[in-house]
Amino acid sequence: MRYVSMGRVPPKRHTQFRENGTLLVEEVMGYEGFSGNESILYHLTSPCDVAEVGEFTPIEHQEWVPDAHVHRLTDTAPLPPGGDPVFGRQVLMWNGDVEMGIAKPTEELDAFYRNGEGDEVLFVHEGSGEIETIFGTLPFGTHDYVVIPRGTTYRVRLGAGPHTWLTFTTPGEIETPNRYRNRYGQLLEHAPFSQRDFHPPASLEPHRERGEFELIVRVRGGYQRFTLDYHPLDVVGWDGYVYPYTFNIHDFEPKSGRLHQPPPAHQTFQGPNFVICSFCPRNLDWDPLAVPLPYHHSNLQSEEVIYYVDGQFGSRRGVDVGAITLHPSGLPHGPQPGLVEKALGSTRTEELAVMCDTFRPLRLTTLARDLDDPSYATSWHTPVEAAVT
Ligand SMILES: [Fe+2]
């Protein structure tokens, strides 16, 4: 991320900084102890100040352990809208590195929320709005990735709906891939995006209201509630490299080659033991003998999850917008029968999809069971009679 400064900050860090004679509270928010990226924020009130300690509610995933290890198709389209931007997130699969879910919020949450121990990504399939944060107000729209670093207190204001988000949270860091950055951290010329494509909050206005405000912090596998007697978005200014931002998937510059480019060509973010990739509309492979679809592959150490956003995905039949395929490790996968022949000579794809590949196995929730299409497992099968006629 690039350096950003918003609002008022003093010329030197760790020096007296006042507003109307009152000393402001300086907070350093950083990763990896004091060795990672950080921002410095100036609050009207100490961020430690809580008037009352409320309940702690554990997060319990309802696990589904299937009795067969197969490729899976999960259709989220029929899932009814409902809930708010935090508790309306419904987890479909998770492991120790990442949790993936779907949210279709229809109402706002009055309380403020902070993920105390995880970075979050919201991929906005449908909808728009604003996220009010301690770093300022971040507008978001359709097909934005919204990246919210841990420690960010925020509240979502929903704009025009309907709203459908693919949600991720990780105990690790969401970053651009190392190989896209030079040794100073700047994005390289061959990266599929530049610093200009990442949008920090648009405006910062400190809130000075007093009253009763609820804050919900996700920590230690649950939600801890607090009551504050001041508005938590009380930051007068901040600067640094840690802040929420948006990146629109259509600002990803897709790569094609003379022959097929593998998924790392589409990588957008990295986390610990997982990646997030963007499959965007693009011209296809131009060699006259090119096969413009993925070859069959056994990713021996990866689980591949693809969420279909728009367009027709070339290598899948019967997979509609809002569907998720899970191709787990231990099994090969590839285009479904007949699709390779059909794709030969194609010069362009309009597919739009978000992929998350994890190195470690994913566990499934009962929601994944409820949305599971068991016929997907045998959708590569060509009966012998059909094959010979
Ligand atoms: Fe794959």
Tab-separated table of C-alpha atoms and ligand atoms in Angstrom:
chain	number	residue	atom	x	y	z
A	1	MET	CA	0.000	0.000	0.000
A	2	ARG	CA	1.078	3.551	-0.543
A	3	TYR	CA	1.512	6.197	2.109
A	4	VAL	CA	-1.685	8.168	2.789
A	5	SER	CA	-2.332	11.076	5.138
A	6	MET	CA	-5.810	12.415	5.927
A	7	GLY	CA	-7.052	15.152	8.215
A	8	ARG	CA	-4.643	16.941	10.569
A	9	VAL	CA	-1.455	15.332	11.814
A	10	PRO	CA	1.423	17.054	13.649
A	11	PRO	CA	4.691	17.677	11.773
A	12	LYS	CA	6.539	15.242	14.059
A	13	ARG	CA	5.161	11.961	15.425
A	14	HIS	CA	5.020	11.410	19.174
A	15	THR	CA	4.819	15.124	19.902
A	16	GLN	CA	2.125	17.175	21.605
A	17	PHE	CA	-0.836	17.656	19.301
A	18	ARG	CA	-3.825	19.606	20.545
A	19	GLU	CA	-7.273	20.613	19.459
A	20	ASN	CA	-8.746	23.649	21.242
A	21	GLY	CA	-6.125	23.181	23.948
A	22	THR	CA	-6.951	19.498	24.547
A	23	LEU	CA	-4.173	16.995	24.031
A	24	LEU	CA	-5.200	14.417	21.408
A	25	VAL	CA	-4.574	10.700	21.911
A	26	GLU	CA	-2.009	9.237	19.549
A	27	GLU	CA	-2.508	5.587	18.555
A	28	VAL	CA	0.040	3.584	16.549
A	29	MET	CA	-1.746	0.750	14.760
A	30	GLY	CA	0.713	-1.656	13.190
A	31	TYR	CA	1.440	-5.222	12.126
A	32	GLU	CA	4.238	-7.549	13.245
A	33	GLY	CA	4.963	-5.800	16.492
A	34	PHE	CA	6.608	-2.562	15.469
A	35	SER	CA	8.195	-4.057	12.333
A	36	GLY	CA	5.318	-4.201	9.859
A	37	ASN	CA	3.235	-1.536	8.153
A	38	GLU	CA	1.593	0.945	10.494
A	39	SER	CA	-0.587	4.012	10.662
A	40	ILE	CA	-0.706	6.648	13.391
A	41	LEU	CA	-4.117	7.982	14.368
A	42	TYR	CA	-5.048	10.978	16.541
A	43	HIS	CA	-8.219	10.479	18.596
A	44	LEU	CA	-10.321	12.896	20.615
A	45	THR	CA	-10.803	10.153	23.225
A	46	SER	CA	-8.614	7.232	24.252
A	47	PRO	CA	-9.552	4.183	22.163
A	48	CYS	CA	-9.184	2.144	25.389
A	49	ASP	CA	-12.071	4.034	26.975
A	50	VAL	CA	-15.062	1.748	27.496
A	51	ALA	CA	-17.895	2.664	29.856
A	52	GLU	CA	-19.259	-0.851	30.232
A	53	VAL	CA	-18.151	-4.354	29.352
A	54	GLY	CA	-20.912	-6.387	27.729
A	55	GLU	CA	-21.339	-10.012	26.720
A	56	PHE	CA	-18.887	-12.284	24.926
A	57	THR	CA	-20.615	-14.515	22.383
A	58	PRO	CA	-18.619	-17.389	20.848
A	59	ILE	CA	-18.751	-17.971	17.091
A	60	GLU	CA	-19.655	-21.577	16.423
A	61	HIS	CA	-19.603	-22.940	12.889
A	62	GLN	CA	-22.122	-25.700	12.314
A	63	GLU	CA	-19.854	-28.175	10.559
A	64	TRP	CA	-20.985	-30.555	7.851
A	65	VAL	CA	-18.694	-33.546	7.385
A	66	PRO	CA	-19.801	-35.058	4.057
A	67	ASP	CA	-19.699	-38.815	3.708
A	68	ALA	CA	-18.048	-38.550	0.270
A	69	HIS	CA	-14.956	-36.669	-0.909
A	70	VAL	CA	-16.004	-35.181	-4.258
A	71	HIS	CA	-16.084	-31.974	-6.283
A	72	ARG	CA	-18.874	-29.730	-5.086
A	73	LEU	CA	-21.219	-27.147	-6.545
A	74	THR	CA	-22.856	-24.769	-4.090
A	75	ASP	CA	-25.502	-22.437	-5.436
A	76	THR	CA	-25.859	-19.311	-3.313
A	77	ALA	CA	-28.370	-17.617	-5.641
A	78	PRO	CA	-31.470	-19.059	-3.899
A	79	LEU	CA	-30.223	-17.943	-0.478
A	80	PRO	CA	-32.751	-15.342	0.715
A	81	PRO	CA	-31.491	-11.829	1.562
A	82	GLY	CA	-31.472	-10.799	5.202
A	83	GLY	CA	-29.464	-9.702	8.171
A	84	ASP	CA	-26.971	-6.908	8.628
A	85	PRO	CA	-23.445	-6.355	7.261
A	86	VAL	CA	-21.765	-8.197	10.151
A	87	PHE	CA	-24.062	-10.878	11.524
A	88	GLY	CA	-25.645	-11.435	8.115
A	89	ARG	CA	-22.406	-13.028	6.864
A	90	GLN	CA	-23.004	-16.751	6.524
A	91	VAL	CA	-19.927	-18.932	6.474
A	92	LEU	CA	-19.769	-21.665	3.836
A	93	MET	CA	-16.244	-22.998	4.317
A	94	TRP	CA	-13.249	-22.324	6.480
A	95	ASN	CA	-9.878	-23.496	7.739
A	96	GLY	CA	-7.254	-22.032	10.050
A	97	ASP	CA	-6.177	-19.522	7.386
A	98	VAL	CA	-9.383	-18.164	5.914
A	99	GLU	CA	-13.129	-18.160	6.347
A	100	MET	CA	-15.377	-17.676	3.294
A	101	GLY	CA	-19.032	-16.797	3.312
A	102	ILE	CA	-21.870	-15.019	1.644
A	103	ALA	CA	-23.837	-12.008	2.853
A	104	LYS	CA	-26.984	-10.429	1.457
A	105	PRO	CA	-27.618	-7.684	3.996
A	106	THR	CA	-30.936	-5.871	3.998
A	107	GLU	CA	-30.592	-3.815	7.175
A	108	GLU	CA	-27.891	-1.747	8.822
A	109	LEU	CA	-26.284	-2.512	12.155
A	110	ASP	CA	-26.509	0.375	14.595
A	111	ALA	CA	-23.496	-0.853	16.535
A	112	PHE	CA	-19.921	-0.247	15.424
A	113	TYR	CA	-17.841	-3.296	14.592
A	114	ARG	CA	-14.148	-4.098	14.631
A	115	ASN	CA	-12.400	-7.301	13.667
A	116	GLY	CA	-9.706	-7.280	16.325
A	117	GLU	CA	-7.729	-10.237	15.037
A	118	GLY	CA	-8.460	-10.640	11.342
A	119	ASP	CA	-8.231	-8.825	8.028
A	120	GLU	CA	-11.423	-8.823	6.000
A	121	VAL	CA	-12.229	-8.729	2.287
A	122	LEU	CA	-15.732	-8.087	1.019
A	123	PHE	CA	-16.194	-8.726	-2.678
A	124	VAL	CA	-19.248	-6.696	-3.621
A	125	HIS	CA	-21.097	-8.747	-6.207
A	126	GLU	CA	-24.118	-6.445	-6.054
A	127	GLY	CA	-24.888	-3.191	-4.280
A	128	SER	CA	-23.149	-0.057	-3.092
A	129	GLY	CA	-22.810	2.102	-0.033
A	130	GLU	CA	-20.320	3.682	2.321
A	131	ILE	CA	-18.260	2.293	5.137
A	132	GLU	CA	-17.775	4.768	7.968
A	133	THR	CA	-14.429	3.986	9.560
A	134	ILE	CA	-11.908	5.501	11.948
A	135	PHE	CA	-9.837	6.271	8.818
A	136	GLY	CA	-12.736	8.118	7.159
A	137	THR	CA	-15.618	7.237	4.883
A	138	LEU	CA	-14.960	4.651	2.188
A	139	PRO	CA	-17.491	4.550	-0.665
A	140	PHE	CA	-17.933	1.160	-2.328
A	141	GLY	CA	-19.777	-0.119	-5.367
A	142	THR	CA	-20.492	-3.143	-7.498
A	143	HIS	CA	-17.522	-5.439	-8.173
A	144	ASP	CA	-15.276	-3.717	-5.625
A	145	TYR	CA	-13.022	-5.673	-3.369
A	146	VAL	CA	-13.235	-3.863	-0.020
A	147	VAL	CA	-10.195	-4.641	2.122
A	148	ILE	CA	-10.542	-3.800	5.813
A	149	PRO	CA	-7.477	-4.265	8.002
A	150	ARG	CA	-7.898	-5.659	11.489
A	151	GLY	CA	-8.269	-2.997	14.118
A	152	THR	CA	-10.502	-0.823	11.920
A	153	THR	CA	-13.661	0.239	13.757
A	154	TYR	CA	-16.425	0.642	11.205
A	155	ARG	CA	-20.103	0.713	10.345
A	156	VAL	CA	-21.625	-0.001	6.930
A	157	ARG	CA	-24.193	2.322	5.424
A	158	LEU	CA	-26.073	0.438	2.723
A	159	GLY	CA	-26.848	2.238	-0.525
A	160	ALA	CA	-28.947	0.991	-3.393
A	161	GLY	CA	-29.492	-2.745	-3.257
A	162	PRO	CA	-29.825	-5.612	-3.586
A	163	HIS	CA	-26.587	-6.407	-1.762
A	164	THR	CA	-24.614	-9.596	-2.294
A	165	TRP	CA	-21.106	-9.948	-0.918
A	166	LEU	CA	-18.600	-12.758	-0.982
A	167	THR	CA	-16.823	-12.395	2.361
A	168	PHE	CA	-13.394	-13.434	3.594
A	169	THR	CA	-11.682	-13.079	6.923
A	170	THR	CA	-8.204	-14.252	7.818
A	171	PRO	CA	-6.010	-14.230	10.874
A	172	GLY	CA	-3.186	-13.330	8.467
A	173	GLU	CA	-2.642	-10.255	6.339
A	174	ILE	CA	-4.322	-9.453	3.033
A	175	GLU	CA	-1.577	-8.136	0.750
A	176	THR	CA	-0.748	-7.682	-2.901
A	177	PRO	CA	1.478	-10.585	-4.039
A	178	ASN	CA	5.178	-10.156	-3.200
A	179	ARG	CA	6.193	-10.775	-6.797
A	180	TYR	CA	4.277	-7.684	-7.960
A	181	ARG	CA	6.292	-5.369	-5.695
A	182	ASN	CA	9.830	-4.052	-5.871
A	183	ARG	CA	12.144	-4.036	-2.867
A	184	TYR	CA	10.718	-0.699	-1.790
A	185	GLY	CA	7.143	-1.961	-1.896
A	186	GLN	CA	6.081	-0.119	-5.044
A	187	LEU	CA	4.044	-2.121	-7.535
A	188	LEU	CA	6.090	-3.163	-10.552
A	189	GLU	CA	5.322	-2.367	-14.183
A	190	HIS	CA	4.307	-5.968	-14.886
A	191	ALA	CA	1.816	-6.040	-11.982
A	192	PRO	CA	-1.817	-6.276	-13.130
A	193	PHE	CA	-2.657	-3.060	-11.243
A	194	SER	CA	-0.990	0.079	-9.961
A	195	GLN	CA	-1.212	2.130	-6.776
A	196	ARG	CA	-3.732	4.381	-8.535
A	197	ASP	CA	-6.234	1.520	-8.612
A	198	PHE	CA	-6.398	1.271	-4.810
A	199	HIS	CA	-8.737	3.788	-3.225
A	200	PRO	CA	-8.422	4.868	0.417
A	201	PRO	CA	-11.298	6.574	2.271
A	202	ALA	CA	-12.628	9.603	0.407
A	203	SER	CA	-13.168	11.916	3.377
A	204	LEU	CA	-12.500	12.175	7.104
A	205	GLU	CA	-14.705	14.044	9.549
A	206	PRO	CA	-14.169	13.470	13.270
A	207	HIS	CA	-17.324	12.747	15.260
A	208	ARG	CA	-17.618	14.630	18.548
A	209	GLU	CA	-21.020	13.348	19.668
A	210	ARG	CA	-21.418	12.045	23.200
A	211	GLY	CA	-24.076	9.490	24.110
A	212	GLU	CA	-24.338	5.729	24.175
A	213	PHE	CA	-22.584	3.802	21.421
A	214	GLU	CA	-22.196	0.048	21.135
A	215	LEU	CA	-18.950	-1.471	19.905
A	216	ILE	CA	-18.658	-5.149	18.934
A	217	VAL	CA	-15.140	-6.535	18.617
A	218	ARG	CA	-14.431	-9.895	17.001
A	219	VAL	CA	-11.698	-11.544	19.088
A	220	ARG	CA	-10.731	-14.994	20.337
A	221	GLY	CA	-13.359	-16.801	18.266
A	222	GLY	CA	-16.277	-14.650	19.366
A	223	TYR	CA	-17.827	-11.232	19.678
A	224	GLN	CA	-17.051	-9.026	22.673
A	225	ARG	CA	-19.513	-6.200	23.258
A	226	PHE	CA	-18.663	-2.875	24.864
A	227	THR	CA	-20.608	0.290	25.572
A	228	LEU	CA	-18.893	3.623	24.922
A	229	ASP	CA	-20.087	7.097	25.898
A	230	TYR	CA	-18.468	8.766	22.887
A	231	HIS	CA	-18.664	8.252	19.137
A	232	PRO	CA	-15.820	5.834	18.249
A	233	LEU	CA	-15.094	7.483	14.878
A	234	ASP	CA	-13.327	10.355	16.624
A	235	VAL	CA	-10.109	10.509	14.587
A	236	VAL	CA	-8.930	14.014	13.699
A	237	GLY	CA	-6.166	12.819	11.401
A	238	TRP	CA	-3.985	9.846	10.534
A	239	ASP	CA	-1.172	8.834	8.264
A	240	GLY	CA	0.603	5.652	7.272
A	241	TYR	CA	0.341	2.505	5.226
A	242	VAL	CA	-2.525	0.704	7.019
A	243	TYR	CA	-6.080	1.714	6.068
A	244	PRO	CA	-9.181	0.278	4.419
A	245	TYR	CA	-9.377	0.549	0.658
A	246	THR	CA	-11.314	-0.545	-2.393
A	247	PHE	CA	-10.036	-2.135	-5.567
A	248	ASN	CA	-12.484	-2.693	-8.417
A	249	ILE	CA	-12.102	-6.034	-10.187
A	250	HIS	CA	-12.429	-4.255	-13.563
A	251	ASP	CA	-9.197	-2.393	-12.773
A	252	PHE	CA	-7.387	-5.744	-12.819
A	253	GLU	CA	-5.461	-5.962	-16.096
A	254	PRO	CA	-5.954	-9.549	-17.230
A	255	LYS	CA	-3.113	-11.458	-18.842
A	256	SER	CA	-3.364	-13.710	-21.866
A	257	GLY	CA	-0.630	-15.624	-23.621
A	258	ARG	CA	0.066	-17.449	-26.829
A	259	LEU	CA	-0.969	-20.491	-24.789
A	260	HIS	CA	-3.076	-20.906	-21.658
A	261	GLN	CA	-2.091	-18.860	-18.598
A	262	PRO	CA	-2.480	-20.643	-15.245
A	263	PRO	CA	-4.344	-19.120	-12.278
A	264	PRO	CA	-1.288	-17.359	-10.768
A	265	ALA	CA	-1.537	-14.973	-13.759
A	266	HIS	CA	-4.850	-13.841	-12.271
A	267	GLN	CA	-3.649	-13.456	-8.679
A	268	THR	CA	-4.922	-10.327	-6.972
A	269	PHE	CA	-4.212	-10.798	-3.247
A	270	GLN	CA	-2.232	-13.126	-1.038
A	271	GLY	CA	-2.912	-14.311	2.483
A	272	PRO	CA	-1.262	-16.998	4.598
A	273	ASN	CA	-1.614	-20.296	2.697
A	274	PHE	CA	-4.199	-18.879	0.302
A	275	VAL	CA	-4.591	-16.590	-2.692
A	276	ILE	CA	-7.456	-14.591	-4.179
A	277	CYS	CA	-7.574	-14.386	-7.978
A	278	SER	CA	-9.734	-12.435	-10.433
A	279	PHE	CA	-10.894	-14.018	-13.697
A	280	CYS	CA	-11.821	-11.046	-15.876
A	281	PRO	CA	-13.111	-10.603	-19.426
A	282	ARG	CA	-10.131	-10.886	-21.766
A	283	ASN	CA	-8.870	-11.937	-25.131
A	284	LEU	CA	-7.879	-15.583	-25.235
A	285	ASP	CA	-4.753	-17.451	-26.302
A	286	TRP	CA	-3.721	-16.617	-29.849
A	287	ASP	CA	-1.698	-19.609	-31.047
A	288	PRO	CA	-3.647	-21.284	-33.902
A	289	LEU	CA	-3.394	-24.601	-32.064
A	290	ALA	CA	-4.064	-23.170	-28.588
A	291	VAL	CA	-6.585	-24.873	-26.312
A	292	PRO	CA	-8.136	-21.809	-24.707
A	293	LEU	CA	-9.444	-23.610	-21.618
A	294	PRO	CA	-7.592	-24.946	-18.585
A	295	TYR	CA	-5.987	-28.357	-18.990
A	296	HIS	CA	-6.978	-31.005	-16.481
A	297	HIS	CA	-4.956	-30.498	-13.368
A	298	SER	CA	-4.237	-32.105	-10.049
A	299	ASN	CA	-3.338	-29.362	-7.672
A	300	LEU	CA	-1.907	-31.738	-5.173
A	301	GLN	CA	-1.854	-29.270	-2.320
A	302	SER	CA	-4.713	-26.883	-3.138
A	303	GLU	CA	-8.407	-26.531	-2.659
A	304	GLU	CA	-9.861	-24.393	-5.448
A	305	VAL	CA	-12.949	-22.317	-4.763
A	306	ILE	CA	-14.488	-20.226	-7.561
A	307	TYR	CA	-17.388	-17.830	-7.157
A	308	TYR	CA	-19.085	-17.032	-10.459
A	309	VAL	CA	-19.927	-13.338	-10.756
A	310	ASP	CA	-20.978	-12.749	-14.343
A	311	GLY	CA	-20.684	-14.035	-17.902
A	312	GLN	CA	-20.401	-17.638	-19.033
A	313	PHE	CA	-17.519	-19.558	-17.501
A	314	GLY	CA	-15.903	-21.440	-20.371
A	315	SER	CA	-14.876	-24.594	-18.539
A	316	ARG	CA	-18.149	-25.197	-16.675
A	317	ARG	CA	-21.592	-26.197	-17.789
A	318	GLY	CA	-24.669	-25.577	-15.619
A	319	VAL	CA	-22.827	-23.172	-13.340
A	320	ASP	CA	-24.755	-19.944	-12.955
A	321	VAL	CA	-24.103	-16.558	-11.407
A	322	GLY	CA	-23.840	-16.889	-7.635
A	323	ALA	CA	-22.660	-20.493	-7.791
A	324	ILE	CA	-19.485	-21.677	-6.089
A	325	THR	CA	-17.444	-24.662	-7.176
A	326	LEU	CA	-15.087	-26.391	-4.774
A	327	HIS	CA	-12.456	-28.636	-6.322
A	328	PRO	CA	-10.698	-30.114	-3.306
A	329	SER	CA	-7.183	-31.475	-3.147
A	330	GLY	CA	-6.772	-35.173	-3.791
A	331	LEU	CA	-8.849	-35.199	-6.992
A	332	PRO	CA	-8.012	-33.988	-10.520
A	333	HIS	CA	-10.365	-31.631	-12.305
A	334	GLY	CA	-10.726	-30.016	-15.696
A	335	PRO	CA	-13.246	-28.764	-18.245
A	336	GLN	CA	-16.450	-30.710	-18.486
A	337	PRO	CA	-17.025	-33.056	-21.444
A	338	GLY	CA	-17.400	-31.376	-24.811
A	339	LEU	CA	-16.364	-27.917	-23.659
A	340	VAL	CA	-12.768	-28.084	-24.917
A	341	GLU	CA	-13.892	-28.879	-28.468
A	342	LYS	CA	-16.485	-26.142	-28.247
A	343	ALA	CA	-13.930	-23.590	-27.088
A	344	LEU	CA	-11.372	-24.227	-29.853
A	345	GLY	CA	-10.909	-21.107	-31.937
A	346	SER	CA	-12.494	-18.816	-29.323
A	347	THR	CA	-10.802	-15.457	-29.176
A	348	ARG	CA	-12.449	-13.907	-26.139
A	349	THR	CA	-14.146	-14.726	-22.831
A	350	GLU	CA	-16.530	-12.512	-20.884
A	351	GLU	CA	-16.262	-14.577	-17.701
A	352	LEU	CA	-16.022	-12.766	-14.376
A	353	ALA	CA	-15.214	-14.811	-11.300
A	354	VAL	CA	-13.360	-14.634	-8.002
A	355	MET	CA	-11.221	-17.580	-6.983
A	356	CYS	CA	-9.761	-18.455	-3.603
A	357	ASP	CA	-7.244	-21.285	-3.506
A	358	THR	CA	-6.157	-22.575	-0.134
A	359	PHE	CA	-3.214	-24.827	0.565
A	360	ARG	CA	-4.874	-26.433	3.540
A	361	PRO	CA	-8.148	-28.403	3.398
A	362	LEU	CA	-11.398	-26.540	3.873
A	363	ARG	CA	-14.141	-27.546	6.252
A	364	LEU	CA	-17.760	-27.048	5.258
A	365	THR	CA	-20.745	-25.711	7.132
A	366	THR	CA	-24.284	-27.028	7.135
A	367	LEU	CA	-25.199	-24.076	4.897
A	368	ALA	CA	-22.855	-25.540	2.256
A	369	ARG	CA	-24.723	-28.820	2.698
A	370	ASP	CA	-28.093	-27.131	2.249
A	371	LEU	CA	-26.954	-25.466	-0.998
A	372	ASP	CA	-25.022	-28.490	-2.301
A	373	ASP	CA	-25.774	-29.967	-5.736
A	374	PRO	CA	-24.753	-33.645	-5.436
A	375	SER	CA	-25.041	-34.231	-9.191
A	376	TYR	CA	-21.914	-32.107	-9.797
A	377	ALA	CA	-19.626	-34.925	-8.661
A	378	THR	CA	-20.564	-37.072	-11.670
A	379	SER	CA	-20.921	-34.244	-14.193
A	380	TRP	CA	-17.701	-35.297	-15.979
A	381	HIS	CA	-19.068	-38.798	-16.536
A	382	THR	CA	-19.597	-39.893	-20.086
A	383	PRO	CA	-21.542	-43.190	-20.203
A	384	VAL	CA	-19.817	-45.813	-22.318
A	385	GLU	CA	-22.790	-46.121	-24.700
A	386	ALA	CA	-22.755	-42.378	-25.323
A	387	ALA	CA	-19.007	-42.355	-25.804
A	388	VAL	CA	-19.067	-45.011	-28.565
A	389	THR	CA	-22.054	-43.727	-30.502
B	1	FE	FE	-8.583	-25.521	-11.260
